[in-house]
Short mmCIF file of C-alpha atoms in Angstrom, two decimals:
data_model
loop_
_atom_site.label_atom_id
_atom_site.label_comp_id
_atom_site.label_asym_id
_atom_site.label_seq_id
_atom_site.Cartn_x
_atom_site.Cartn_y
_atom_site.Cartn_z
CA MET A 25 19.96 -1.35 -30.64
CA SER A 26 19.48 -3.07 -33.77
CA ASP A 27 17.06 -6.26 -34.00
CA GLU A 28 15.57 -5.85 -37.66
CA LEU A 29 11.92 -4.97 -36.94
CA PRO A 30 9.80 -2.62 -38.94
CA ASP A 31 9.90 0.36 -37.69
CA ARG A 32 5.98 0.38 -36.45
CA ASP A 33 6.74 -2.77 -34.33
CA ALA A 34 10.07 -1.60 -32.64
CA ASP A 35 8.19 1.04 -31.53
CA LYS A 36 5.40 -1.01 -30.03
CA ALA A 37 8.36 -3.19 -28.73
CA LEU A 38 10.14 0.29 -27.52
CA ALA A 39 7.27 1.58 -25.90
CA GLY A 40 6.70 -1.59 -23.67
CA GLU A 41 10.25 -1.85 -22.88
CA TYR A 42 9.60 1.96 -21.52
CA ALA A 43 6.91 1.34 -19.37
CA LEU A 44 8.31 -1.45 -17.82
CA GLY A 45 10.82 0.66 -17.15
CA LEU A 46 13.90 -1.69 -18.59
CA LEU A 47 14.85 1.37 -20.92
CA PRO A 48 18.77 2.61 -19.58
CA ALA A 49 18.43 6.15 -19.10
CA ASP A 50 19.56 7.53 -22.02
CA GLU A 51 17.71 5.94 -23.85
CA ALA A 52 14.59 6.23 -21.60
CA ALA A 53 14.91 9.64 -22.26
CA ALA A 54 15.00 9.71 -25.29
CA PHE A 55 12.24 8.39 -25.84
CA GLU A 56 10.43 11.12 -23.23
CA SER A 57 11.00 13.76 -25.93
CA ARG A 58 10.09 11.69 -28.60
CA LEU A 59 6.28 11.15 -26.47
CA VAL A 60 5.36 15.03 -26.78
CA ASN A 61 5.80 14.77 -30.81
CA GLU A 62 4.62 11.43 -31.15
CA PRO A 63 1.08 10.52 -30.92
CA GLU A 64 1.15 7.00 -32.54
CA LEU A 65 3.82 6.46 -29.42
CA ARG A 66 1.53 7.41 -26.92
CA ALA A 67 -1.12 5.75 -28.25
CA PHE A 68 2.13 2.33 -27.83
CA TYR A 69 2.68 3.91 -24.36
CA ALA A 70 -0.64 3.87 -23.25
CA GLU A 71 -1.41 0.58 -24.73
CA TRP A 72 1.10 -1.18 -23.05
CA CYS A 73 0.19 0.66 -19.24
CA GLU A 74 -3.29 -0.42 -19.91
CA ASP A 75 -2.19 -4.37 -21.01
CA LEU A 76 0.01 -4.82 -17.99
CA ALA A 77 -1.90 -3.51 -15.01
CA GLY A 78 -3.96 -6.53 -16.60
CA LEU A 79 -0.88 -7.72 -14.14
CA THR A 80 -2.44 -6.45 -10.63
CA ASP A 81 -5.61 -7.72 -11.41
CA ARG A 82 -5.25 -10.93 -9.15
CA ILE A 83 -2.92 -8.95 -6.53
CA GLU A 84 -5.50 -8.55 -3.22
CA PRO A 85 -6.71 -5.03 -1.42
CA VAL A 86 -5.23 -4.51 1.55
CA ALA A 87 -6.16 -2.23 3.61
CA PRO A 88 -3.85 0.16 4.75
CA PRO A 89 -3.38 1.07 8.21
CA PRO A 90 -5.94 3.85 9.14
CA TRP A 91 -3.34 6.34 10.28
CA LEU A 92 -1.39 7.14 7.43
CA HIS A 93 -4.87 8.63 5.40
CA ALA A 94 -4.60 10.77 8.46
CA ARG A 95 -0.85 11.10 8.04
CA ILE A 96 -0.42 11.85 4.22
CA GLU A 97 -3.09 14.76 4.32
CA SER A 98 -1.46 16.32 6.69
CA GLU A 99 1.36 16.55 4.73
CA LEU A 100 -0.88 17.67 2.05
CA PHE A 101 -2.84 20.04 3.40
CA GLY A 102 -1.25 20.89 6.59
CA SER A 103 -2.31 20.36 10.38
CA THR A 104 -3.27 23.98 11.14
CA GLY A 105 -6.89 24.80 10.72
CA HIS A 106 -8.15 21.68 9.54
CA LYS A 107 -8.91 18.32 11.44
CA THR A 108 -7.63 15.23 9.48
CA SER A 109 -9.84 12.85 8.65
CA PHE A 110 -8.44 10.10 11.14
CA MET A 111 -8.95 12.81 13.98
CA ARG A 112 -12.77 13.20 12.60
CA TRP A 113 -13.06 9.66 12.61
CA VAL A 114 -11.86 9.10 15.95
CA ALA A 115 -14.19 12.11 16.70
CA GLY A 116 -17.42 10.08 15.01
CA PHE A 117 -16.70 7.35 16.80
CA LEU A 118 -16.09 8.51 20.20
CA GLY A 119 -19.55 10.73 19.60
CA GLY A 120 -21.28 7.90 19.01
CA LEU A 121 -20.79 6.69 22.64
CA ALA A 122 -22.63 7.74 25.30
CA ALA A 123 -21.40 10.56 27.86
CA ALA A 124 -22.32 8.62 30.62
CA ALA A 125 -20.93 5.51 29.89
CA LEU A 126 -17.54 7.61 30.01
CA ALA A 127 -18.39 8.75 33.02
CA LEU A 128 -15.61 7.48 35.79
CA GLY A 129 -18.31 5.85 38.32
CA LEU A 130 -19.54 3.51 35.92
CA ILE A 131 -16.25 2.67 34.07
CA PHE A 132 -14.89 2.11 37.34
CA GLY A 133 -17.12 -0.30 39.48
CA ALA A 134 -16.74 -2.43 42.40
CA ASP A 135 -16.83 -5.62 40.67
CA LEU A 136 -13.03 -6.06 40.66
CA VAL A 137 -11.66 -9.50 41.20
CA PRO A 138 -9.65 -9.30 44.22
CA SER A 139 -7.10 -11.72 43.03
CA GLY A 140 -4.70 -11.05 40.02
CA PRO A 141 -3.56 -6.61 39.10
CA GLN A 142 -5.24 -4.11 40.81
CA ALA A 143 -7.22 -1.48 39.53
CA PRO A 144 -5.29 1.47 40.47
CA THR A 145 -7.39 3.32 43.36
CA ASP A 146 -6.06 6.98 42.25
CA PRO A 147 -6.36 6.58 38.92
CA VAL A 148 -4.87 9.58 36.59
CA TYR A 149 -6.02 8.85 33.91
CA VAL A 150 -9.25 6.34 32.69
CA ALA A 151 -10.55 4.87 29.25
CA GLU A 152 -13.40 2.72 27.68
CA VAL A 153 -12.18 1.58 24.47
CA SER A 154 -14.93 0.28 23.69
CA ALA A 155 -15.59 -0.96 19.52
CA GLU A 156 -19.94 0.81 17.71
CA ASP A 157 -21.58 -2.06 18.72
CA GLY A 158 -20.70 -2.36 21.95
CA SER A 159 -18.79 -6.38 21.09
CA LEU A 160 -16.00 -5.59 22.83
CA VAL A 161 -15.57 -2.99 26.16
CA VAL A 162 -11.81 -2.27 27.55
CA ALA A 163 -11.89 0.23 31.09
CA ALA A 164 -8.48 1.62 31.11
CA SER A 165 -7.12 3.38 34.21
CA TYR A 166 -3.70 4.24 34.84
CA ASP A 167 -1.46 4.13 38.18
CA ALA A 168 0.99 6.83 37.82
CA ASP A 169 2.98 6.22 40.51
CA ALA A 170 4.02 2.33 39.14
CA GLY A 171 3.61 3.62 35.60
CA GLU A 172 1.00 0.77 34.78
CA LEU A 173 -1.98 1.41 32.54
CA PHE A 174 -4.82 -1.42 34.13
CA VAL A 175 -7.16 -3.08 31.49
CA ASP A 176 -10.15 -5.00 32.19
CA ARG A 177 -11.41 -6.63 29.28
CA ARG A 178 -15.84 -6.43 30.03
CA GLU A 179 -16.62 -6.95 26.35
CA GLY A 180 -15.53 -9.40 23.30
CA ASP A 181 -12.64 -10.86 23.27
CA ALA A 182 -9.25 -11.48 20.34
CA ARG A 183 -11.45 -13.76 17.35
CA GLU A 184 -10.22 -17.10 17.34
CA GLY A 185 -6.23 -17.88 16.23
CA ARG A 186 -5.99 -14.13 16.96
CA ALA A 187 -4.76 -10.90 19.38
CA LEU A 188 -5.53 -7.06 20.92
CA GLU A 189 -3.35 -5.13 20.89
CA LEU A 190 -3.55 -2.04 22.40
CA TRP A 191 -2.39 1.72 20.62
CA LEU A 192 -1.68 5.11 22.21
CA ILE A 193 -2.49 7.66 19.56
CA ALA A 194 -1.04 11.01 20.51
CA GLY A 195 -2.23 14.29 18.88
CA GLU A 196 -1.80 13.16 14.66
CA ASN A 197 1.20 10.30 16.15
CA ALA A 198 1.75 7.51 14.44
CA PRO A 199 -0.03 5.26 17.10
CA VAL A 200 2.52 3.52 19.14
CA SER A 201 1.58 0.16 20.96
CA LEU A 202 1.57 -0.35 24.46
CA GLY A 203 1.15 -4.23 23.63
CA VAL A 204 -1.11 -6.98 23.85
CA LEU A 205 -3.85 -7.81 25.59
CA PRO A 206 -2.79 -11.28 27.52
CA GLY A 207 -6.07 -13.77 27.66
CA GLU A 208 -7.04 -13.09 31.25
CA ALA A 209 -9.26 -9.81 30.91
CA GLN A 210 -7.47 -8.08 34.16
CA ALA A 211 -3.89 -7.18 33.06
CA ALA A 212 -1.41 -4.10 34.05
CA LEU A 213 0.87 -3.36 30.98
CA ALA A 214 4.08 -1.25 31.81
CA VAL A 215 3.92 1.51 29.68
CA PRO A 216 7.50 2.84 28.81
CA GLU A 217 8.85 6.14 30.28
CA GLY A 218 8.47 8.21 27.42
CA LEU A 219 5.15 7.66 26.34
CA ARG A 220 3.12 8.70 30.06
CA PRO A 221 3.59 12.62 28.94
CA GLN A 222 1.57 10.63 26.07
CA LEU A 223 -1.61 10.21 27.77
CA ASP A 224 -2.48 13.49 28.70
CA GLY A 225 -4.89 14.12 26.41
CA GLY A 226 -5.01 11.01 24.00
CA VAL A 227 -6.67 7.93 22.51
CA LEU A 228 -6.40 4.43 22.79
CA ALA A 229 -7.56 2.24 20.03
CA ILE A 230 -7.42 -1.63 19.96
CA SER A 231 -6.95 -3.49 16.58
CA ASP A 232 -7.11 -6.67 15.50
CA GLU A 233 -3.42 -8.25 14.77
CA PRO A 234 -1.88 -11.86 14.23
CA PRO A 235 -0.63 -14.06 17.53
CA GLY A 236 2.11 -11.65 19.48
CA GLY A 237 0.68 -8.73 17.79
CA SER A 238 1.70 -6.45 14.88
CA PRO A 239 4.27 -7.53 13.02
CA THR A 240 5.06 -4.33 12.00
CA GLY A 241 5.38 -1.17 14.83
CA ALA A 242 1.64 -0.20 13.61
CA PRO A 243 -1.62 -1.59 13.25
CA THR A 244 -1.89 -4.16 10.49
CA GLY A 245 -5.40 -5.57 11.16
CA ASP A 246 -8.91 -3.81 11.56
CA VAL A 247 -9.27 -0.90 14.00
CA LEU A 248 -12.21 -2.59 16.35
CA ALA A 249 -12.61 -0.06 19.21
CA VAL A 250 -11.55 3.73 20.48
CA GLY A 251 -11.59 5.44 23.34
CA GLU A 252 -10.05 8.64 24.55
CA ILE A 253 -8.21 9.10 27.67
CA THR A 254 -9.53 11.69 30.30
CA ASN A 255 -7.83 13.00 33.01
CA THR A 256 -9.90 12.74 36.46
CA MET B 67 -14.78 -0.76 -6.42
CA ALA B 68 -15.27 2.66 -7.83
CA THR B 69 -16.79 3.20 -11.17
CA ARG B 70 -14.11 4.09 -13.93
CA ASP B 71 -16.76 7.69 -14.35
CA GLU B 72 -16.57 8.48 -10.07
CA ILE B 73 -12.57 7.79 -9.98
CA GLU B 74 -12.62 10.59 -12.90
CA ALA B 75 -14.78 13.07 -11.36
CA TRP B 76 -12.43 12.85 -8.47
CA LEU B 77 -9.28 13.22 -10.18
CA ALA B 78 -11.06 16.89 -11.87
CA ALA B 79 -12.43 17.88 -8.09
CA CYS B 80 -9.43 16.94 -7.15
CA SER B 81 -6.70 18.82 -9.39
CA THR B 82 -8.92 21.98 -8.35
CA GLY B 83 -8.07 21.39 -4.54
CA ASP B 84 -10.99 19.77 -3.58
CA ARG B 85 -9.92 17.74 -0.48
CA ARG B 86 -12.87 15.87 0.00
CA ALA B 87 -12.56 14.55 -3.32
CA PHE B 88 -9.23 13.53 -2.34
CA GLY B 89 -10.60 11.69 0.94
CA ALA B 90 -13.23 9.99 -1.70
CA LEU B 91 -10.51 9.03 -3.60
CA TYR B 92 -8.26 7.63 -0.92
CA SER B 93 -10.99 5.79 0.36
CA ALA B 94 -12.42 4.30 -2.61
CA THR B 95 -8.10 2.95 -4.20
CA SER B 96 -5.54 2.78 -1.40
CA ALA B 97 -6.35 -0.96 -0.87
CA LYS B 98 -5.69 -1.86 -3.89
CA LEU B 99 -2.62 0.37 -3.87
CA PHE B 100 -1.68 -0.47 -1.16
CA GLY B 101 -1.82 -3.88 -1.75
CA ILE B 102 0.23 -3.49 -5.54
CA CYS B 103 2.97 -1.90 -3.08
CA LEU B 104 2.62 -4.53 -0.98
CA ARG B 105 3.50 -6.85 -4.01
CA VAL B 106 6.10 -5.54 -5.51
CA LEU B 107 8.14 -4.39 -1.67
CA ASP B 108 7.07 -7.31 -0.01
CA ASN B 109 7.64 -5.25 3.34
CA ARG B 110 5.24 -3.53 4.67
CA SER B 111 6.96 -0.46 6.11
CA GLU B 112 8.62 0.59 2.90
CA ALA B 113 4.94 -0.19 1.11
CA GLU B 114 3.10 2.14 3.81
CA GLU B 115 5.51 4.80 2.82
CA VAL B 116 5.60 4.00 -1.24
CA LEU B 117 1.45 4.71 -0.42
CA HIS B 118 1.80 7.35 1.22
CA ASP B 119 4.43 8.85 -1.41
CA VAL B 120 2.02 7.89 -4.40
CA TYR B 121 -0.76 9.58 -2.99
CA VAL B 122 1.26 13.23 -2.85
CA LYS B 123 1.49 12.42 -6.23
CA ILE B 124 -2.08 12.22 -7.27
CA TRP B 125 -3.23 14.93 -5.63
CA HIS B 126 -0.08 16.97 -7.05
CA ASN B 127 -0.10 15.65 -10.68
CA ALA B 128 -4.24 14.82 -10.61
CA GLY B 129 -4.48 18.07 -13.55
CA LYS B 130 -2.07 15.76 -15.62
CA TYR B 131 -4.15 12.77 -15.83
CA ARG B 132 -6.48 13.29 -18.34
CA VAL B 133 -3.93 14.27 -20.79
CA ASN B 134 -1.85 10.65 -20.92
CA GLY B 135 -5.11 8.89 -22.93
CA LEU B 136 -4.53 6.10 -19.82
CA SER B 137 -8.30 4.40 -17.88
CA PRO B 138 -8.17 6.43 -14.47
CA MET B 139 -7.69 3.37 -12.38
CA THR B 140 -5.18 2.41 -15.07
CA TRP B 141 -3.35 5.64 -14.52
CA LEU B 142 -3.58 5.13 -10.37
CA ILE B 143 -1.84 1.11 -11.26
CA THR B 144 1.50 2.39 -13.14
CA VAL B 145 1.59 5.78 -10.25
CA ALA B 146 1.36 2.96 -7.77
CA ARG B 147 3.93 0.67 -9.33
CA ASN B 148 6.24 2.75 -11.13
CA THR B 149 6.61 4.24 -7.35
CA ALA B 150 7.11 1.21 -5.88
CA VAL B 151 9.72 -0.72 -8.17
CA ASP B 152 11.60 2.68 -8.39
CA ARG B 153 12.09 2.21 -4.38
CA LEU B 154 12.82 -1.19 -4.82
CA ARG B 155 15.61 -0.78 -7.23
CA LYS B 156 16.97 1.51 -5.20
CA ARG B 157 16.64 -0.92 -1.73
CA ARG B 158 18.46 -4.05 -3.83
CA SER B 159 20.91 -1.47 -5.11
CA THR B 160 21.50 0.21 -1.43
CA THR B 161 22.16 -3.98 -0.86
CA ALA B 162 24.13 -5.05 -3.54
CA SER B 163 26.42 -1.92 -2.64
CA MET B 164 26.71 -3.71 0.90
CA ASP B 165 26.71 -7.15 -0.05
CA GLN B 166 28.58 -8.35 -3.14
CA ALA B 167 27.33 -11.54 -3.35
CA GLU B 168 23.45 -10.14 -4.05
CA GLU B 169 21.44 -13.72 -3.97
CA ARG B 170 19.68 -14.24 -7.18
CA PRO B 171 15.86 -13.27 -7.32
CA ASP B 172 13.64 -17.40 -7.24
CA PRO B 173 13.13 -18.56 -10.82
CA ALA B 174 10.01 -19.92 -9.05
CA PRO B 175 6.55 -18.94 -10.48
CA GLY B 176 4.62 -16.28 -7.85
CA PRO B 177 1.91 -16.00 -6.91
CA GLU B 178 -0.10 -14.68 -9.91
CA ALA B 179 2.02 -17.15 -11.78
CA GLN B 180 0.03 -20.02 -10.11
CA ALA B 181 -3.05 -18.14 -9.98
CA ILE B 182 -2.68 -17.45 -14.13
CA ALA B 183 -2.47 -21.20 -14.71
CA ALA B 184 -6.01 -21.73 -12.86
CA SER B 185 -7.82 -19.71 -14.34
CA GLU B 186 -7.24 -19.13 -18.19
CA ALA B 187 -10.45 -16.77 -18.19
CA ASP B 188 -8.88 -13.40 -19.24
CA ARG B 189 -7.50 -11.91 -22.48
CA LEU B 190 -4.13 -10.93 -21.02
CA ASN B 191 -3.56 -14.63 -18.98
CA ALA B 192 -4.30 -16.46 -22.84
CA CYS B 193 -1.75 -14.31 -24.13
CA PHE B 194 0.90 -14.69 -21.73
CA ASP B 195 0.47 -18.77 -21.71
CA GLU B 196 0.73 -18.40 -25.18
CA LEU B 197 4.84 -16.82 -24.49
CA ASP B 198 7.25 -19.52 -23.60
CA GLU B 199 7.34 -20.13 -19.92
CA GLY B 200 10.33 -18.20 -19.32
CA HIS B 201 9.48 -15.17 -21.49
CA ALA B 202 5.90 -14.74 -20.08
CA GLN B 203 7.95 -15.17 -16.31
CA ALA B 204 10.27 -12.10 -17.70
CA VAL B 205 7.68 -9.90 -18.43
CA ARG B 206 6.40 -10.51 -15.69
CA GLY B 207 9.38 -10.05 -13.16
CA ALA B 208 10.02 -7.17 -14.84
CA TYR B 209 6.75 -6.01 -14.24
CA LEU B 210 5.26 -6.79 -10.94
CA ASP B 211 9.00 -7.87 -9.17
CA GLY B 212 10.79 -4.79 -11.07
CA GLU B 213 13.91 -6.72 -12.63
CA THR B 214 16.07 -4.62 -14.61
CA TYR B 215 17.69 -5.88 -17.89
CA ALA B 216 20.56 -6.91 -15.95
CA ASP B 217 18.62 -8.65 -13.41
CA LEU B 218 17.03 -10.73 -16.19
CA ALA B 219 19.92 -12.05 -17.63
CA ALA B 220 21.39 -13.40 -14.78
CA ARG B 221 18.67 -15.35 -13.68
CA PHE B 222 17.71 -16.72 -17.28
CA GLU B 223 21.98 -16.95 -17.52
CA VAL B 224 22.07 -15.21 -20.73
CA PRO B 225 24.11 -12.96 -22.24
CA LEU B 226 22.62 -9.26 -21.90
CA ASN B 227 21.53 -8.58 -25.44
CA THR B 228 19.94 -11.36 -26.03
CA MET B 229 17.75 -11.32 -23.33
CA ARG B 230 16.74 -7.87 -24.40
CA THR B 231 16.30 -9.67 -27.92
CA TRP B 232 13.91 -11.92 -25.99
CA LEU B 233 11.90 -9.43 -24.44
CA ARG B 234 10.90 -7.43 -26.95
CA ARG B 235 9.92 -10.31 -29.35
CA SER B 236 7.97 -11.73 -26.43
CA LEU B 237 6.77 -8.32 -26.03
CA LEU B 238 5.64 -7.78 -29.72
CA LYS B 239 4.11 -11.51 -29.31
CA LEU B 240 2.07 -10.29 -26.19
CA LYS B 241 0.76 -7.43 -28.27
CA GLU B 242 0.41 -9.12 -32.04
CA CYS B 243 -1.77 -11.56 -29.31
CA LEU B 244 -3.62 -8.51 -27.45
CA SER B 245 -4.70 -7.22 -30.51
CA ARG B 246 -6.37 -10.18 -32.22
#
């Protein structure tokens, strides 16, 4: 590149081009080998990184989905003998719930309405999916014959202009959507055949999502409520 | 937001294999870095994959951080930006080879440029304002949209060498303003 700049200026510009990733591969490699021995060049490069990073100041932070942390740690640290932070988080969350509330009798009382979807009389699995502060409580029970999960929203609702989406988390797998909870408090959600075996020992979670549910297939909003699936 | 000292301490601890420090670092910085990945890639699932790669790199390179002379947040931002841009360029080259008639990037200023117009508070933005508008867009486009010299030359409809001369001179003008 010949553009008649004094050497020092040429190096400053070069360091900027390198920081922006604009240099052709051969020039980038040559720049890197010079970096090793030239402190001034390193200083130019570091200054550019600082200055250019300022371009991200106005980018709003966005919380990544909660399962991503667990996935990263399981890659870095392996899953054996180490509870990932997501599972620790779930465990802590569940620990906060009174054990009695998980008792079957309490979850499925006798207050079922006669119309609309009915709770299965002999569910294989049940769960109470609740927020830590009790602001959202959804009881779920699974009818193995119908392959349907009956949900009963007892407390709370989606925020204005938002939806509640129900997720199944099996082991350390990424959450899989079981669908958006309808406006009605009670509903039956069909569970795809491939997912049914994963209910055993899994966890249900509810996240805050745009209308119609997460556009990405993974939870995008806050996780509002969690509940362990228990075998009856 | 965590302080510079906290982030440095976590990075130092990560380099000795401290998993709890990694968890703390992740909790304090992942939303910022995820925001950057989303801004560059404009695609949620790609941004999630890139953020995963970014933290794997951070863990493995935490020990090298001190020698590069950057502030810790700048280092994290640079790793995130570079990883996201690499991914974006890979995507573009795949798309280009599948579809020769690749769309030209939209030359309209992005949200940052608009936000910057609304506030002249900080030095960097004030210095960007001193550049010709097109030149400022070119530098931002290279940093936040991963545009290459070829992309920029096409966008501004100038020969590649002219583009490079422009950009190098803009960088020096920016540097001169920032060091005033």
